[in-house]
XYZ file of C-alpha atoms in Angstrom:
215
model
C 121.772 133.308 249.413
C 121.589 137.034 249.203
C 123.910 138.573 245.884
C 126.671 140.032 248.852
C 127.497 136.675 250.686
C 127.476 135.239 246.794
C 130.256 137.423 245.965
C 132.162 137.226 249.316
C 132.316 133.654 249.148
C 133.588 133.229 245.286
C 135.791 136.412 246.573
C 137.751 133.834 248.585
C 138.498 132.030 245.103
C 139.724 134.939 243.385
C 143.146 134.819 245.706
C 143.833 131.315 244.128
C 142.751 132.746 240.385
C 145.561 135.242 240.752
C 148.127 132.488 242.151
C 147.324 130.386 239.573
C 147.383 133.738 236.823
C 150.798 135.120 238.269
C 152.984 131.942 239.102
C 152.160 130.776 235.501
C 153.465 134.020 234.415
C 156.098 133.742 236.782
C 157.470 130.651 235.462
C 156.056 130.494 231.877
C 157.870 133.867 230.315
C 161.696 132.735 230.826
C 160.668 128.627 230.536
C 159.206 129.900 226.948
C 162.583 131.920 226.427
C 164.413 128.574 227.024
C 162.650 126.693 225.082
C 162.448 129.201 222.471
C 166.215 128.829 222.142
C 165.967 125.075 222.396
C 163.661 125.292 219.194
C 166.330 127.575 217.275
C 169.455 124.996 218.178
C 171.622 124.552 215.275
C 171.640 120.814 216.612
C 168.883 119.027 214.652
C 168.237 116.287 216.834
C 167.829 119.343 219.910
C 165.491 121.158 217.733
C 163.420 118.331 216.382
C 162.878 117.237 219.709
C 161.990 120.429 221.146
C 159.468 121.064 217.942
C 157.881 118.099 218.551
C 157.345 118.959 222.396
C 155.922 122.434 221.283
C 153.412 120.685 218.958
C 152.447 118.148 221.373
C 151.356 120.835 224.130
C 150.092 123.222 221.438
C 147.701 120.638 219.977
C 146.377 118.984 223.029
C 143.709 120.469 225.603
C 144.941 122.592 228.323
C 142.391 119.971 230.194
C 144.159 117.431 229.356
C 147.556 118.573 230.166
C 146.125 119.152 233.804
C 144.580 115.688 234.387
C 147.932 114.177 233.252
C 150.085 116.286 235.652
C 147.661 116.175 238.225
C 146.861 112.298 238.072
C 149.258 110.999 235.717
C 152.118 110.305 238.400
C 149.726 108.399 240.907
C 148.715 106.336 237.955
C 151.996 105.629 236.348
C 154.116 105.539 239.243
C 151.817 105.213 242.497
C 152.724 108.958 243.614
C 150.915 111.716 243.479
C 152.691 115.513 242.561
C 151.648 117.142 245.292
C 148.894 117.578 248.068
C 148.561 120.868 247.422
C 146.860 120.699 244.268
C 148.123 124.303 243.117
C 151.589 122.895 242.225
C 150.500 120.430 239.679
C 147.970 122.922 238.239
C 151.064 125.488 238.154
C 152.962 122.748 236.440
C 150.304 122.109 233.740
C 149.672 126.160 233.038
C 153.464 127.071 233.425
C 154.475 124.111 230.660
C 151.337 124.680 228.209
C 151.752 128.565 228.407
C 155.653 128.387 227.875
C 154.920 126.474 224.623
C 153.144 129.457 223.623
C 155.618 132.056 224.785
C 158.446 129.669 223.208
C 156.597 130.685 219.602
C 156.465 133.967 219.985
C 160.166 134.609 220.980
C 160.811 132.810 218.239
C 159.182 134.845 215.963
C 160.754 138.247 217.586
C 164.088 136.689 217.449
C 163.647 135.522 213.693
C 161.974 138.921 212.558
C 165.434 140.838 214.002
C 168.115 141.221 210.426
C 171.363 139.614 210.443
C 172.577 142.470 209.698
C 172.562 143.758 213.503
C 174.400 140.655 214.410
C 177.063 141.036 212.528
C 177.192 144.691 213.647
C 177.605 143.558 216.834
C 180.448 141.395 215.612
C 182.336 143.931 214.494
C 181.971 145.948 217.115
C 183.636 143.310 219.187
C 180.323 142.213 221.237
C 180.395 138.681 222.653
C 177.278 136.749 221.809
C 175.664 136.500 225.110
C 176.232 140.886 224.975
C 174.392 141.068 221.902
C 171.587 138.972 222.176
C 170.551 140.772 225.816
C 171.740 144.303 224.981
C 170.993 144.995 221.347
C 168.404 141.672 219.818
C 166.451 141.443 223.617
C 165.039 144.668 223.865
C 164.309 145.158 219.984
C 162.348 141.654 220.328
C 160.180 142.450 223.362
C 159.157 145.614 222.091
C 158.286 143.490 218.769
C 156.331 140.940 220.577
C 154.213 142.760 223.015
C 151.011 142.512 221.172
C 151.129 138.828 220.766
C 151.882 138.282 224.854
C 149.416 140.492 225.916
C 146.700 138.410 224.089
C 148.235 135.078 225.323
C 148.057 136.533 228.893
C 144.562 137.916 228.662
C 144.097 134.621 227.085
C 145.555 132.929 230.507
C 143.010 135.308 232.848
C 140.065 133.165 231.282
C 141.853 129.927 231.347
C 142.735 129.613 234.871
C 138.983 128.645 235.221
C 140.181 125.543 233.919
C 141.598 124.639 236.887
C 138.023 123.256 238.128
C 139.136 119.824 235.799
C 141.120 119.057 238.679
C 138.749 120.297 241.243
C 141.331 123.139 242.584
C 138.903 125.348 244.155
C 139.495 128.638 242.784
C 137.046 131.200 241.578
C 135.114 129.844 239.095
C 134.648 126.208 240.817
C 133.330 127.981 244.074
C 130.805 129.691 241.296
C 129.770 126.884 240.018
C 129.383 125.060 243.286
C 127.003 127.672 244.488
C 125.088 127.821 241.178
C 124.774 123.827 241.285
C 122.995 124.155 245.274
C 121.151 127.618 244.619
C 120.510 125.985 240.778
C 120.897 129.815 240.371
C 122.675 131.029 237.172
C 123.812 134.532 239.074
C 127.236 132.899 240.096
C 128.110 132.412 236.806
C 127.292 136.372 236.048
C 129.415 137.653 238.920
C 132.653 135.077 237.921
C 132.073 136.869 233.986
C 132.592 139.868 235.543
C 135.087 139.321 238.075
C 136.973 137.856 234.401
C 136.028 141.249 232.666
C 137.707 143.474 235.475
C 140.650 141.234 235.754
C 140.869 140.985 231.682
C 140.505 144.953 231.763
C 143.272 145.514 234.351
C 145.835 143.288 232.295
C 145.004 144.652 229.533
C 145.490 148.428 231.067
C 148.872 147.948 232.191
C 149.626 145.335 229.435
C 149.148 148.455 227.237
C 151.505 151.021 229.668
C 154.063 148.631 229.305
C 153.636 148.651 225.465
C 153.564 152.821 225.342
C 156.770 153.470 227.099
C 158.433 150.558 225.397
C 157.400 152.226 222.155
C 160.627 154.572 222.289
C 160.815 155.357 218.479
C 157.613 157.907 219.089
């Protein structure tokens, strides 16, 4: 198999590497926001709950996660999730990332001073007002860095998706190299990750300049 048809085959992959990349980004940022505010309840038994969810998707294998959304159902409850096996993969990545994300909002939120709340207060702001026009904007501006690496993170992990034999770029990869026993598929999916990782991480980093207003 010459190094062109190589390429234009695992090119055919790369469509479902970006599904998989932007519907978990899709879903994961505001499920993480949720969840994030789940975590903060003042209602113990809401936020001991929600901790514990965080820490069970945090410590257990992204792999995992996907065989037990993927399978789990049919298993447990003689249904599968879906056909289509992008919708349990989106399922898995959307839920495991949004733990993540949760984390990190968390952190943003926390790092803003009580002081600006009960500026707000005074100024007669409701509470929904001043969390998304004065505590919002400060926080994503704070917590930039940190997403950017989880979403460059996310570029490498959709490979993952092979667990569950979702035929997206890097299974088609390693599908040829297994019939070729060639280790040039594996070369071209590294750098088919290394443009994609370089393009996040370009406009990743516009977003983070003009959201850098106090310069």
């Amino acid at each position: 198999m010459s190094l062109f048809t190589m390429i234009l085959k695992m090119s055919e992959g790369l469509g479902r590497t970006c599904a998989i990349f932007f519907l978990t980004i899709l879903f994961a940022l505001p499920l993480g926001m949720v969840v994030a505010l789940l975590r903060m309840s003042k209602r113990k038994v809401v936020s001991a709950v929600t901790r514990f969810i965080i820490s069970v998707l945090r410590g257990t294998p992204l792999m995992l996660q996907l065989l037990a959304v993927t399978y789990g159902p049919y298993y447990l409850f003689g249904f599968s999730v879906s056909r289509n096996k992008l919708v349990p993969v989106i399922i898995a990545f959307a839920i495991n990332y949004a733990a993540y994300f949760a984390e990190i909002y968390r952190g943003g939120i926390e790092s803003i001073s009580k002081g600006q709340y009960e500026a707000c207060e005074v100024l007669g702001y409701t509470k929904a007002q001043t969390f998304f026009k004065v505590i919002l904007p400060q926080v994503v501006k704070r917590i930039m860095p940190s997403v950017t690496n989880e979403v460059v993170t996310l570029v490498k992990d959709t490979s993952m998706a092979f667990t569950v034999s979702y035929q997206e770029m890097f299974t088609i990869g390693k599908q040829i190299a297994n019939s070729q026993t060639s280790f040039m598929p594996f070369i071209v999916a590294g750098v088919f990750y290394f443009v994609f990782n370089a393009i996040v991480d370009f406009v990743m980093g516009w977003f983070e300049k003009k959201l850098n207003y106090y310069h």
